[in-house]
Amino acid sequence: MSLDRVDKNWLFRGQFMARPHIEPLNPLLHLSSQKLTLGCPLLDHRLRGGLPVGSVTEIAGESASGKTQICLQILLSALLPPSRGGLSAASLFIHSEFPFPLRRLRALSSSSSLSDPLDHIFVAAAHSPHDLLSLLAAAESLVARPPTRLPIRLIVIDSIAALFRSDFDNTPSDLKKRSFLFFKIAAKLKEQARRFGLVVVVTNQVVDVVGSEDGPGRLRVGNYAYLCSSGRQVCPALGISWANCVNTRLFLSRKDMIVENNASSRTTRRMQVVFAPHLPEASCEFVIVRDGVFGVDL
Amino acid sequence: MSASIAMAESSRSGGHALLDGAQTAWDMLSEEQMQKPITTGCEELDTILGGGIQCKAVTEIGGIPGIGKTQLGIQLAVNVQIPVQYGGLGGKAVYIDTEGSFMVERAHQIIEGCIADLFENFEHRKQSLVCPDILQPNSFLANIFYFRICSYTEQIAAVNYLEKFLEEHQDVNIIVVDSITFHFRRDFDDLAMRTRVLGGMSSKLMRFAKKHNLAVVLLNQVTTKFVDGSFQLTLALGDSWSHACTNRIILYWNGNERHAYIDKSPSLRSASAPFQVTSKGIRNVTSNCKRVRMM
C-alpha cells in the first residue's frame, strides 16, 4: 500500500476530519481485560489470567521447547465458555512449520470434554511473508462472517521465524525489506485483534547469541539480562525490529539434567515473561504430558 | 506579566488600562498551574527534568521494547490528574494508542498506586483534601480520553481531529502518543512524503502544546544501526522529523537498572537518572524516600 495512492490533498489540508473511534474507558473495562486461559491455572496465574484479547503475544523458544504444544492447547481452550476462561470461539491456525501436528491435536481433543472441537479449528499453511499477508486478508472475511456457528477469536501463527528463513540475506537492504514486512504484518494482526476482539499468538524461534560485547545480540531486551536454553545463551529471532512489533513476549526454555550417574536425564522446562505491558517479571516451571502442558509448583 | 503591563499602562493613561490588560488573581494562579510540570512518579527523574514533563513542549521518549515507555506514558496520563490541592495539575489526558499496549488493568493498578501515595504523603491531614469521588480509579479512567489507532491514516486523522477536540476539552493537559512511529515503519513508496507527513504531524502537535498549554509526549521505538564499525541504538525514523521535539529522553538498561537520560533539551543539561517500574507504577529506585508535599 503506498502513501501515493492516498489522496494527498486531504493529508495536507487537514480536511479529513472524520471522528476516529474514541472509546470512553469505563464501558470497555470488561472487553479489554478478557483473557484466554492456557488450560492450566498455574500458568494462567503467572499471566494474570491468560492471553489478552486485542493484543499480540509472542511465544519464543528453541525447537521442542513446547511452543507448538501450547498453541494446540489454546486452540482447544478457545472453545471453552468465558466462565471457564475460554472465548466460546473457533480458531485459525496458520503454520509455516511442517508437518502440521494433526495427530497430537487429535489426541488432545479426544481427551478434552468438548464435542467436535476439530470442526472449529481452521488450518492454513503459509510458505512466505506474502502468503501470510494474503491469508490474513482472506481471514478477515472469515472472521467477520464465520461459516460455523462460532466466531473466530483466536489466530495462531506457528512460526513467524520460519516464514523469513529463506528469501532474505543478511544484507542491509534485505534486512530493511524484511523489517518493512514485520511492521506490515504486525499492524494487520493488531488491527484485526482490535476490530474483532481476537487473541493473537505468534511463535518465534531463537538464535544463539554470538559476537562481541557490543553486538546487537548482547542487547538486553526485557526483564532478563540473558535468556538460556539447553545450556546456550539465546535470543528470539528476527531482531529488535520484530521485538518492537509484539505486545507481550514469553520465552520457553528447557534444561536437560543428567541424573544418577548418567542413568537417565530429566528435562525441566520454564516459561518466562520477557516483557508485557500488564505483567511484572514472572516465571513458571512446566511439564508436557499426555494431556497437555501444565505448570508445576515447586 | 500582564499585570505589570497593565500597571505600566495605567500610569500613562490614568486608570482605564487597569481594566483592559489586568488579570484576576485567579487567572494568574491558573497560568501558574498550567506551567507546572507533570511528575513522572520518580523524584530523581523529575529532578533532571526540572520538576517533571513540561507543558507547552513536545517531549520524545524512546527506548527498546520492555524498558518502560508505555509504563511511563500511562503514569503521566494518571499523574496529570493529581488534584491541585495535592500539588498537581488536576487536568485530563488524551492517550493515542497505536500499538495496543494500553492495558486497562495496568492503568487501574497505576491509578490505585497514585491515589495510595497521595494519601500516604498527606497523612498528616485528617480528611481528604478533595471530594472523595475524585480520588477513585473509575474517575481517573474516565479522565483519560483514549484513541485506538490501527493505521497511519487513522493516526493522521486523529491528530487532525484533536484540533477540534482540544477546543471542546480545555482541561486536557497532556497528549501521549504510544508510539508515534509504529505505523510509519512499514514500506512506503514515497519516503520523502512520509518524512513530510511525520513532520507535519509533529508541528501540529507542537502547535497544540503551545496553544492549549499542554504537554505532548511522543513515545518512540528504537532500531539498531551499524555505524562506524559498531551497532548503535537510534530512535526509529531518525532525526528527519523529530527536530520538532523540544526535548528528547532515552530510556535504557544500565546493568540491571532502568535509566533515563536527557538526550536533547533547550534548557536542561544532559543528565541521567535511575527509575523503577513497580506494581504501583514508575517510582524511585530508592523507594523508601518519602517527601511530604506541604501546601
Coordinates of C-alpha atoms in Angstrom, one line a residue:
Chain A
M1 CA 0.0 0.0 0.0
S2 CA 1.5 3.3 -0.9
L3 CA 1.1 6.7 0.5
D4 CA 0.9 7.9 -3.1
R5 CA -2.5 6.3 -3.5
V6 CA -3.9 8.1 -0.5
D7 CA -5.4 11.5 -1.5
K8 CA -2.5 13.8 -0.9
N9 CA -4.8 16.8 -0.7
W10 CA -6.6 15.8 2.4
L11 CA -3.4 15.0 4.2
F12 CA -2.1 18.5 3.8
R13 CA -5.3 20.5 4.0
G14 CA -6.3 18.6 7.1
Q15 CA -9.8 18.4 5.7
F16 CA -10.3 14.8 6.7
M17 CA -11.9 15.5 10.0
A18 CA -13.6 12.1 10.4
R19 CA -14.0 11.3 14.0
P20 CA -11.8 8.5 14.9
H21 CA -13.1 5.9 17.2
I22 CA -13.0 7.5 20.6
E23 CA -13.6 5.0 23.4
P24 CA -14.5 6.0 26.9
L25 CA -12.6 3.7 29.1
N26 CA -15.2 2.7 31.6
P27 CA -17.6 0.6 29.4
L28 CA -14.6 -1.1 27.9
L29 CA -13.3 -2.5 31.2
H30 CA -14.6 -6.0 30.6
L31 CA -13.7 -6.2 27.0
S32 CA -10.1 -5.1 27.3
S33 CA -9.3 -7.3 30.3
Q34 CA -10.6 -10.5 28.8
K35 CA -8.1 -13.3 28.7
L36 CA -7.8 -16.7 27.1
T37 CA -6.8 -19.5 29.5
L38 CA -3.7 -21.5 28.7
G39 CA -5.5 -24.5 30.0
C40 CA -3.6 -24.6 33.3
P41 CA -4.5 -22.4 36.4
L42 CA -0.8 -22.1 37.4
L43 CA 0.3 -20.8 34.0
D44 CA -2.7 -18.6 33.9
H45 CA -1.9 -17.1 37.3
R46 CA 1.6 -16.1 36.1
L47 CA 0.0 -14.3 33.2
R48 CA -2.8 -12.7 35.3
G49 CA -5.5 -14.7 33.7
G50 CA -4.0 -15.9 30.4
L51 CA -3.5 -14.4 27.0
P52 CA -5.1 -11.0 26.5
V53 CA -7.7 -10.2 23.8
G54 CA -6.9 -7.4 21.5
S55 CA -3.1 -7.8 21.6
V56 CA -0.3 -9.8 20.1
T57 CA 1.6 -12.3 22.3
E58 CA 4.8 -13.9 21.1
I59 CA 6.0 -17.3 22.4
A60 CA 9.7 -17.7 21.7
G61 CA 11.8 -20.8 22.3
E62 CA 14.1 -23.3 20.7
S63 CA 12.8 -26.4 18.9
A64 CA 10.9 -28.8 21.1
S65 CA 10.6 -26.2 23.9
G66 CA 6.8 -26.6 23.9
K67 CA 5.7 -23.7 21.7
T68 CA 3.5 -25.8 19.4
Q69 CA 2.1 -27.8 22.3
I70 CA 0.9 -24.6 24.0
C71 CA -0.6 -23.4 20.7
L72 CA -2.5 -26.7 20.2
Q73 CA -3.7 -26.4 23.8
I74 CA -5.1 -22.9 23.3
L75 CA -6.9 -23.9 20.1
L76 CA -9.0 -26.1 22.3
S77 CA -9.3 -23.8 25.3
A78 CA -10.7 -21.1 23.0
L79 CA -13.7 -23.3 22.6
L80 CA -14.5 -23.2 26.3
P81 CA -17.1 -20.7 27.6
P82 CA -15.8 -17.4 29.1
S83 CA -16.8 -18.7 32.6
R84 CA -14.1 -21.3 32.2
G85 CA -11.6 -18.9 30.7
G86 CA -12.3 -19.6 27.1
L87 CA -13.8 -17.4 24.3
S88 CA -16.6 -19.8 23.0
A89 CA -14.8 -19.4 19.7
A90 CA -13.3 -21.1 16.8
S91 CA -9.6 -20.6 15.8
L92 CA -7.4 -20.1 12.8
F93 CA -4.0 -21.8 12.9
I94 CA -1.5 -20.7 10.3
H95 CA 1.5 -22.9 10.2
S96 CA 4.8 -22.4 8.4
E97 CA 6.5 -25.3 10.0
F98 CA 5.7 -28.7 8.6
P99 CA 4.1 -31.1 9.0
F100 CA 1.1 -29.8 10.9
P101 CA 0.8 -31.8 14.2
L102 CA -2.6 -33.3 13.4
R103 CA -2.1 -36.5 15.4
R104 CA -1.2 -34.6 18.6
L105 CA -4.1 -32.2 18.1
R106 CA -6.5 -35.2 17.7
A107 CA -5.0 -36.8 20.9
L108 CA -5.5 -33.6 22.9
S109 CA -9.0 -33.0 21.6
S110 CA -10.1 -36.6 22.4
S111 CA -9.2 -36.1 26.0
S112 CA -11.0 -32.8 26.2
S113 CA -14.6 -32.6 27.2
L114 CA -15.7 -30.6 24.2
S115 CA -17.7 -32.2 21.4
D116 CA -16.4 -31.9 17.8
P117 CA -13.6 -29.5 18.6
L118 CA -11.8 -30.1 15.3
D119 CA -14.8 -28.7 13.4
H120 CA -14.0 -25.3 14.9
I121 CA -10.3 -25.2 14.1
F122 CA -9.3 -23.8 10.7
V123 CA -5.8 -24.6 9.5
A124 CA -3.8 -23.0 6.7
A125 CA -0.2 -23.2 5.5
A126 CA 2.0 -20.3 4.8
H127 CA 5.3 -20.5 3.0
S128 CA 6.3 -16.9 2.9
P129 CA 5.5 -13.5 4.4
H130 CA 3.4 -12.7 1.4
D131 CA 1.4 -15.9 1.9
L132 CA 0.8 -14.8 5.4
L133 CA -0.5 -11.4 4.3
S134 CA -2.8 -12.9 1.8
L135 CA -4.1 -15.4 4.4
L136 CA -4.7 -12.6 6.8
A137 CA -6.6 -10.6 4.2
A138 CA -8.7 -13.6 3.4
A139 CA -9.2 -14.4 7.1
E140 CA -10.8 -11.0 7.6
S141 CA -14.0 -12.1 5.8
L142 CA -13.8 -15.5 7.6
V143 CA -13.6 -13.7 10.9
A144 CA -16.3 -11.2 10.1
R145 CA -18.7 -13.8 8.8
P146 CA -17.8 -17.2 10.3
P147 CA -19.1 -20.3 8.5
T148 CA -19.7 -22.2 11.7
R149 CA -21.9 -21.1 14.5
L150 CA -18.9 -20.0 16.5
P151 CA -17.0 -16.8 15.6
I152 CA -13.2 -17.0 15.1
R153 CA -11.5 -15.2 18.0
L154 CA -8.0 -16.8 18.1
I155 CA -5.3 -16.6 15.4
V156 CA -2.1 -18.6 15.9
I157 CA 0.9 -18.3 13.7
D158 CA 3.5 -21.0 14.2
S159 CA 6.1 -19.8 13.5
I160 CA 6.8 -16.3 12.2
A161 CA 10.6 -17.0 12.0
A162 CA 10.2 -19.9 9.5
L163 CA 8.5 -17.5 7.1
F164 CA 11.6 -15.4 6.9
R165 CA 14.2 -18.2 6.8
S166 CA 14.8 -18.3 3.1
D167 CA 14.2 -15.3 0.7
F168 CA 16.3 -12.9 2.8
D169 CA 20.0 -12.5 3.0
N170 CA 21.9 -10.6 5.7
T171 CA 22.5 -7.6 3.5
P172 CA 21.3 -4.2 4.9
S173 CA 18.8 -3.8 2.1
D174 CA 17.3 -7.2 2.6
L175 CA 17.1 -6.7 6.3
K176 CA 15.3 -3.4 5.7
K177 CA 12.8 -5.2 3.4
R178 CA 12.3 -7.8 6.0
S179 CA 11.7 -5.2 8.6
F180 CA 9.1 -3.4 6.5
L181 CA 7.2 -6.7 6.3
F182 CA 7.4 -7.2 10.1
F183 CA 5.6 -3.9 10.6
K184 CA 3.1 -4.5 7.9
I185 CA 2.2 -8.0 9.3
A186 CA 2.1 -6.7 12.9
A187 CA -0.1 -3.7 12.0
K188 CA -2.5 -6.1 10.3
L189 CA -2.6 -8.5 13.2
K190 CA -3.1 -5.8 15.7
E191 CA -5.8 -4.2 13.7
Q192 CA -7.7 -7.5 13.4
A193 CA -7.1 -8.2 17.1
R194 CA -8.7 -4.8 17.9
R195 CA -11.6 -4.9 15.4
F196 CA -12.7 -8.4 16.1
G197 CA -11.6 -8.9 19.7
L198 CA -9.1 -11.6 18.8
V199 CA -6.3 -13.2 20.8
V200 CA -3.3 -13.4 18.5
V201 CA -0.4 -15.7 19.3
V202 CA 2.8 -15.8 17.2
T203 CA 5.6 -18.3 17.9
N204 CA 9.2 -17.4 17.2
Q205 CA 12.4 -19.4 17.1
V206 CA 15.6 -18.4 18.9
V207 CA 19.1 -17.9 17.7
D208 CA 22.4 -18.3 19.6
V209 CA 23.9 -15.1 20.9
V210 CA 27.3 -14.7 19.5
G211 CA 29.7 -11.9 18.7
S212 CA 31.3 -9.1 20.5
E213 CA 30.1 -7.4 23.7
D214 CA 28.8 -4.5 21.6
G215 CA 26.9 -6.7 19.1
P216 CA 23.1 -6.5 18.8
G217 CA 22.7 -9.9 20.2
R218 CA 24.0 -8.7 23.5
L219 CA 21.4 -6.0 23.8
R220 CA 19.2 -6.5 26.8
V221 CA 15.6 -6.7 25.9
G222 CA 13.1 -7.0 28.8
N223 CA 13.3 -8.5 32.2
Y224 CA 16.3 -10.7 31.8
A225 CA 20.0 -9.9 31.0
Y226 CA 20.3 -13.3 29.5
L227 CA 18.0 -16.0 28.1
C228 CA 19.3 -19.5 28.3
S229 CA 18.0 -22.8 26.9
S230 CA 19.8 -26.1 26.7
G231 CA 22.8 -24.6 28.2
R232 CA 23.2 -22.0 25.5
Q233 CA 22.7 -18.3 25.6
V234 CA 20.0 -17.4 23.1
C235 CA 17.7 -14.6 22.0
P236 CA 14.5 -14.6 20.0
A237 CA 15.0 -14.5 16.2
L238 CA 14.2 -11.6 13.9
G239 CA 16.0 -8.9 16.0
I240 CA 14.9 -5.7 17.6
S241 CA 12.6 -4.8 14.7
W242 CA 10.3 -7.7 15.3
A243 CA 10.6 -7.2 19.1
N244 CA 9.0 -3.8 18.5
C245 CA 6.1 -5.5 16.8
V246 CA 4.7 -7.6 19.6
N247 CA 2.9 -6.5 22.8
T248 CA 3.9 -9.4 25.0
R249 CA 6.9 -11.7 24.8
L250 CA 7.1 -15.1 26.6
F251 CA 10.1 -17.3 26.5
L252 CA 10.1 -21.1 26.8
S253 CA 13.4 -22.8 27.8
R254 CA 14.5 -26.3 28.6
K255 CA 17.3 -27.7 30.6
D256 CA 18.3 -31.3 30.4
M257 CA 19.8 -32.6 33.6
I258 CA 21.7 -35.8 33.9
V259 CA 20.5 -37.8 36.9
E260 CA 22.2 -40.5 38.9
N261 CA 25.4 -41.3 37.2
N262 CA 24.2 -40.9 33.6
A263 CA 21.4 -43.4 34.2
S264 CA 18.7 -41.0 32.9
S265 CA 18.1 -37.4 32.1
R266 CA 15.3 -35.1 33.3
T267 CA 14.1 -32.2 31.3
T268 CA 13.0 -29.1 33.2
R269 CA 11.0 -26.5 31.3
R270 CA 10.4 -22.9 32.2
M271 CA 8.1 -20.1 30.9
Q272 CA 9.3 -16.6 31.5
V273 CA 7.7 -13.2 30.9
V274 CA 10.3 -11.2 29.0
F275 CA 8.2 -8.2 28.6
A276 CA 4.5 -7.3 28.8
P277 CA 2.6 -4.0 29.4
H278 CA 0.5 -5.6 32.1
L279 CA 2.8 -8.2 33.7
P280 CA 5.7 -8.0 36.1
E281 CA 8.7 -10.3 35.6
A282 CA 7.4 -13.8 36.3
S283 CA 8.4 -17.3 35.5
C284 CA 6.9 -20.8 35.9
E285 CA 8.2 -24.3 35.6
F286 CA 6.0 -26.5 33.4
V287 CA 5.8 -30.1 32.0
I288 CA 4.5 -31.5 28.8
V289 CA 2.5 -34.7 29.5
R290 CA 0.0 -36.8 27.6
D291 CA -2.9 -34.5 28.4
G292 CA -1.1 -31.3 27.6
V293 CA 1.1 -28.5 29.1
F294 CA 0.8 -27.8 32.8
G295 CA 2.6 -25.6 35.2
V296 CA 4.3 -27.1 38.3
D297 CA 4.6 -25.6 41.7
L298 CA 7.9 -26.1 43.4
Chain B
M1 CA 3.4 39.6 33.2
S2 CA 0.1 41.0 32.0
A3 CA -0.5 42.6 35.4
S4 CA 2.7 44.6 35.2
I5 CA 1.9 45.7 31.7
A6 CA -1.5 46.8 33.0
M7 CA 0.2 48.8 35.8
A8 CA 2.5 50.5 33.3
E9 CA -0.3 51.4 31.0
S10 CA -2.4 52.7 33.9
S11 CA 0.3 55.1 35.0
R12 CA 0.3 56.5 31.5
S13 CA -3.4 56.7 30.7
G14 CA -4.7 57.3 34.1
G15 CA -6.6 54.3 35.3
H16 CA -8.6 52.9 32.3
A17 CA -6.0 50.4 31.2
L18 CA -6.0 48.8 34.5
L19 CA -9.2 47.1 33.5
D20 CA -8.1 46.2 29.9
G21 CA -4.9 44.4 30.5
A22 CA -5.5 43.3 34.0
Q23 CA -5.7 39.7 35.1
T24 CA -7.6 38.5 38.1
A25 CA -5.6 36.7 40.7
W26 CA -7.3 33.5 39.6
D27 CA -6.1 33.9 36.1
M28 CA -2.5 34.3 37.4
L29 CA -2.9 31.2 39.5
S30 CA -4.3 29.3 36.6
E31 CA -1.4 30.3 34.4
E32 CA 1.0 29.2 37.1
Q33 CA -0.7 25.9 37.4
M34 CA -0.5 25.4 33.7
Q35 CA 3.2 25.9 33.7
K36 CA 3.6 23.3 36.4
P37 CA 5.4 20.2 35.1
I38 CA 3.8 16.8 35.3
T39 CA 5.6 14.5 37.8
T40 CA 6.8 11.2 36.5
G41 CA 6.4 9.5 39.8
C42 CA 10.2 9.2 40.2
E43 CA 11.7 12.1 42.1
E44 CA 15.2 11.6 40.6
L45 CA 13.8 11.6 37.1
D46 CA 11.7 14.7 37.9
T47 CA 14.8 16.4 39.2
I48 CA 16.8 16.0 36.0
L49 CA 13.7 17.1 34.1
G50 CA 13.4 20.3 36.0
G51 CA 10.4 19.2 38.0
G52 CA 8.8 16.8 35.5
I53 CA 7.4 16.7 32.0
Q54 CA 7.0 20.3 30.8
C55 CA 3.8 21.7 29.4
K56 CA 3.9 23.8 26.2
A57 CA 6.5 21.4 24.9
V58 CA 6.9 18.2 22.9
T59 CA 8.9 15.5 24.6
E60 CA 10.0 12.5 22.7
I61 CA 10.7 9.4 24.8
G62 CA 12.5 6.5 23.2
G63 CA 13.7 3.1 24.2
I64 CA 13.8 -0.6 23.4
P65 CA 10.8 -2.9 24.0
G66 CA 10.2 -3.7 27.6
I67 CA 12.2 -0.7 29.0
G68 CA 9.0 1.0 30.3
K69 CA 7.9 3.6 27.7
T70 CA 4.2 2.6 27.9
Q71 CA 4.5 2.4 31.7
L72 CA 5.8 6.0 31.7
G73 CA 3.1 7.1 29.3
I74 CA 0.3 5.7 31.4
Q75 CA 1.9 7.1 34.6
L76 CA 1.9 10.6 33.0
A77 CA -1.7 10.2 31.9
V78 CA -2.5 9.4 35.5
N79 CA -0.2 12.0 37.3
V80 CA -1.6 14.9 35.2
Q81 CA -4.8 14.3 37.0
I82 CA -3.4 14.7 40.5
P83 CA -5.7 17.4 42.0
V84 CA -4.4 20.9 42.5
Q85 CA -4.9 20.5 46.2
Y86 CA -2.3 17.7 46.2
G87 CA 0.2 19.7 44.2
G88 CA -0.8 18.5 40.7
L89 CA -2.4 20.0 37.6
G90 CA -5.9 18.5 38.1
G91 CA -6.0 18.0 34.3
K92 CA -7.2 15.4 31.8
A93 CA -5.3 13.2 29.4
V94 CA -5.5 12.2 25.7
Y95 CA -3.9 8.8 25.1
I96 CA -3.4 7.8 21.5
D97 CA -2.6 4.1 21.4
T98 CA -1.2 3.0 18.1
E99 CA 0.1 -0.4 19.1
G100 CA -2.4 -1.9 21.5
S101 CA -0.1 -1.6 24.5
F102 CA -2.5 0.2 26.8
M103 CA -4.0 -2.3 29.2
V104 CA -6.9 -1.0 31.3
E105 CA -6.0 -3.4 34.2
R106 CA -2.5 -1.9 34.3
A107 CA -3.8 1.7 34.2
H108 CA -6.1 0.7 37.1
Q109 CA -3.1 -0.5 39.1
I110 CA -1.1 2.6 38.4
I111 CA -4.1 4.8 39.4
E112 CA -4.5 2.9 42.7
G113 CA -0.8 3.3 43.3
C114 CA -1.0 7.1 42.7
I115 CA -4.1 7.5 45.0
A116 CA -2.4 5.4 47.7
D117 CA 0.7 7.5 47.6
L118 CA -1.3 10.8 47.7
F119 CA -3.0 9.7 50.9
E120 CA 0.3 8.5 52.4
N121 CA 2.1 11.7 51.6
F122 CA -0.7 13.8 53.0
E123 CA -1.5 11.6 56.0
H124 CA -1.0 14.5 58.4
R125 CA -4.4 15.7 57.1
K126 CA -7.2 14.0 58.9
Q127 CA -9.5 14.0 55.9
S128 CA -9.3 14.1 52.1
L129 CA -8.5 17.5 50.6
V130 CA -10.9 16.9 47.8
C131 CA -14.3 15.4 47.3
P132 CA -13.8 11.6 47.7
D133 CA -15.4 10.9 44.3
I134 CA -12.4 12.4 42.6
L135 CA -9.9 10.0 44.1
Q136 CA -11.5 6.9 42.7
P137 CA -10.0 4.7 40.0
N138 CA -13.1 5.0 37.7
S139 CA -12.9 8.7 37.9
F140 CA -9.3 8.7 36.8
L141 CA -10.0 6.3 34.0
A142 CA -12.9 8.5 32.8
N143 CA -10.5 11.4 32.5
I144 CA -8.2 9.6 30.0
F145 CA -9.6 10.1 26.5
Y146 CA -8.4 7.0 24.8
F147 CA -8.0 6.7 21.0
R148 CA -7.1 3.4 19.5
I149 CA -5.4 3.8 16.1
C150 CA -4.9 0.9 13.7
S151 CA -3.2 2.5 10.7
Y152 CA -1.2 5.5 9.6
T153 CA -4.3 7.1 8.0
E154 CA -6.2 6.8 11.3
Q155 CA -3.2 8.4 13.1
I156 CA -3.2 11.4 10.7
A157 CA -7.0 11.7 11.1
A158 CA -6.7 11.5 14.9
V159 CA -4.2 14.3 15.1
N160 CA -6.3 16.4 12.8
Y161 CA -9.3 15.7 14.9
L162 CA -7.5 16.8 18.1
E163 CA -7.7 20.4 16.8
K164 CA -11.4 20.5 17.4
F165 CA -11.3 18.1 20.4
L166 CA -8.9 20.3 22.3
E167 CA -11.2 23.3 21.8
E168 CA -14.0 21.4 23.3
H169 CA -11.9 20.0 26.2
Q170 CA -9.9 22.8 27.6
D171 CA -9.0 20.8 30.6
V172 CA -6.7 18.3 28.7
N173 CA -3.2 18.9 29.9
I174 CA -1.3 16.1 28.2
I175 CA -1.4 14.2 25.0
V176 CA 0.5 10.9 24.9
V177 CA 1.1 9.1 21.6
D178 CA 2.2 5.5 22.1
S179 CA 4.0 5.1 19.8
I180 CA 4.4 7.8 17.1
T181 CA 6.3 5.8 14.6
F182 CA 4.9 2.2 14.6
H183 CA 2.6 2.7 11.6
F184 CA 5.2 4.5 9.6
R185 CA 7.8 1.8 9.7
R186 CA 6.2 -0.3 7.0
D187 CA 7.0 0.2 3.4
F188 CA 6.1 3.4 1.7
D189 CA 6.7 4.2 -2.0
D190 CA 7.5 7.8 -1.3
L191 CA 9.7 8.1 1.8
A192 CA 10.1 11.9 1.3
M193 CA 6.3 12.1 1.7
R194 CA 6.5 10.0 4.8
T195 CA 9.0 12.4 6.3
R196 CA 6.8 15.4 5.4
V197 CA 3.7 13.8 6.9
L198 CA 5.5 13.0 10.2
G199 CA 7.0 16.4 10.3
G200 CA 3.6 17.9 9.7
M201 CA 2.1 15.8 12.5
S202 CA 4.8 16.8 15.0
S203 CA 4.5 20.5 14.1
K204 CA 0.7 20.3 14.6
L205 CA 1.2 18.7 18.0
M206 CA 3.7 21.4 18.9
R207 CA 1.1 24.0 18.0
F208 CA -1.4 22.3 20.3
A209 CA 1.1 22.2 23.1
K210 CA 1.7 25.9 22.9
K211 CA -1.9 27.0 22.2
H212 CA -3.5 24.8 24.8
N213 CA -0.7 24.9 27.4
L214 CA -0.4 21.1 27.4
A215 CA 2.4 18.6 27.4
V216 CA 2.8 16.4 24.3
V217 CA 4.7 13.2 24.9
L218 CA 5.7 11.1 21.9
L219 CA 6.8 7.5 22.7
N220 CA 9.2 6.1 20.1
Q221 CA 10.8 2.8 19.2
V222 CA 14.5 2.2 18.7
T223 CA 16.4 0.4 16.0
T224 CA 20.0 -0.6 15.6
K225 CA 22.2 1.0 13.0
F226 CA 25.6 -0.2 12.0
V227 CA 27.7 3.0 12.3
D228 CA 31.5 3.3 12.3
G229 CA 32.0 -0.4 12.8
S230 CA 29.7 -0.9 15.7
F231 CA 26.0 -1.2 16.4
Q232 CA 24.3 1.8 17.8
L233 CA 20.8 2.3 19.0
T234 CA 19.0 5.1 17.3
L235 CA 15.4 6.3 17.5
A236 CA 13.2 5.0 14.8
L237 CA 12.9 7.1 11.7
G238 CA 15.8 9.2 12.8
D239 CA 16.3 12.9 13.0
S240 CA 14.4 13.6 9.9
W241 CA 11.2 14.6 11.8
S242 CA 12.0 14.8 15.4
H243 CA 13.7 18.1 15.2
A244 CA 10.2 19.5 16.0
C245 CA 10.5 17.9 19.5
T246 CA 11.6 20.3 22.3
N247 CA 13.1 17.5 24.5
R248 CA 14.3 14.0 24.0
I249 CA 14.6 11.4 26.6
I250 CA 16.2 7.9 26.1
L251 CA 15.3 5.0 28.4
Y252 CA 17.9 2.3 28.6
W253 CA 19.2 -0.5 30.7
N254 CA 22.3 0.2 32.9
G255 CA 23.2 -3.2 34.1
N256 CA 20.0 -4.4 35.9
E257 CA 18.7 -0.9 36.5
R258 CA 16.4 1.2 34.2
H259 CA 17.8 4.6 33.5
A260 CA 16.6 7.7 31.7
Y261 CA 18.9 10.3 30.1
I262 CA 18.2 13.7 28.6
D263 CA 19.4 13.5 25.0
K264 CA 18.2 16.9 23.9
S265 CA 16.8 19.9 25.7
P266 CA 17.0 23.6 25.3
S267 CA 17.3 24.3 29.0
L268 CA 18.3 21.1 30.8
R269 CA 21.7 19.7 31.0
S270 CA 22.4 16.2 29.8
A271 CA 22.0 14.0 32.9
S272 CA 20.7 10.6 33.7
A273 CA 18.6 9.2 36.5
P274 CA 17.6 5.7 37.5
F275 CA 14.0 4.7 37.8
Q276 CA 11.9 1.6 38.6
V277 CA 8.8 0.1 37.3
T278 CA 6.8 -1.3 40.3
S279 CA 3.3 -2.6 40.7
K280 CA 2.3 0.9 41.6
G281 CA 3.9 2.4 38.5
I282 CA 7.0 4.5 37.9
R283 CA 8.9 5.1 41.1
N284 CA 12.3 6.0 42.5
V285 CA 14.9 3.3 42.8
T286 CA 15.4 4.2 46.5
S287 CA 11.7 3.7 47.3
N288 CA 12.0 4.5 51.0
C289 CA 12.4 8.2 50.3
K290 CA 9.2 9.9 51.2
R291 CA 8.7 13.6 50.7
V292 CA 5.7 15.2 52.2
R293 CA 4.5 18.0 50.0
M294 CA 3.3 20.9 52.2
M295 CA 0.8 23.2 50.6

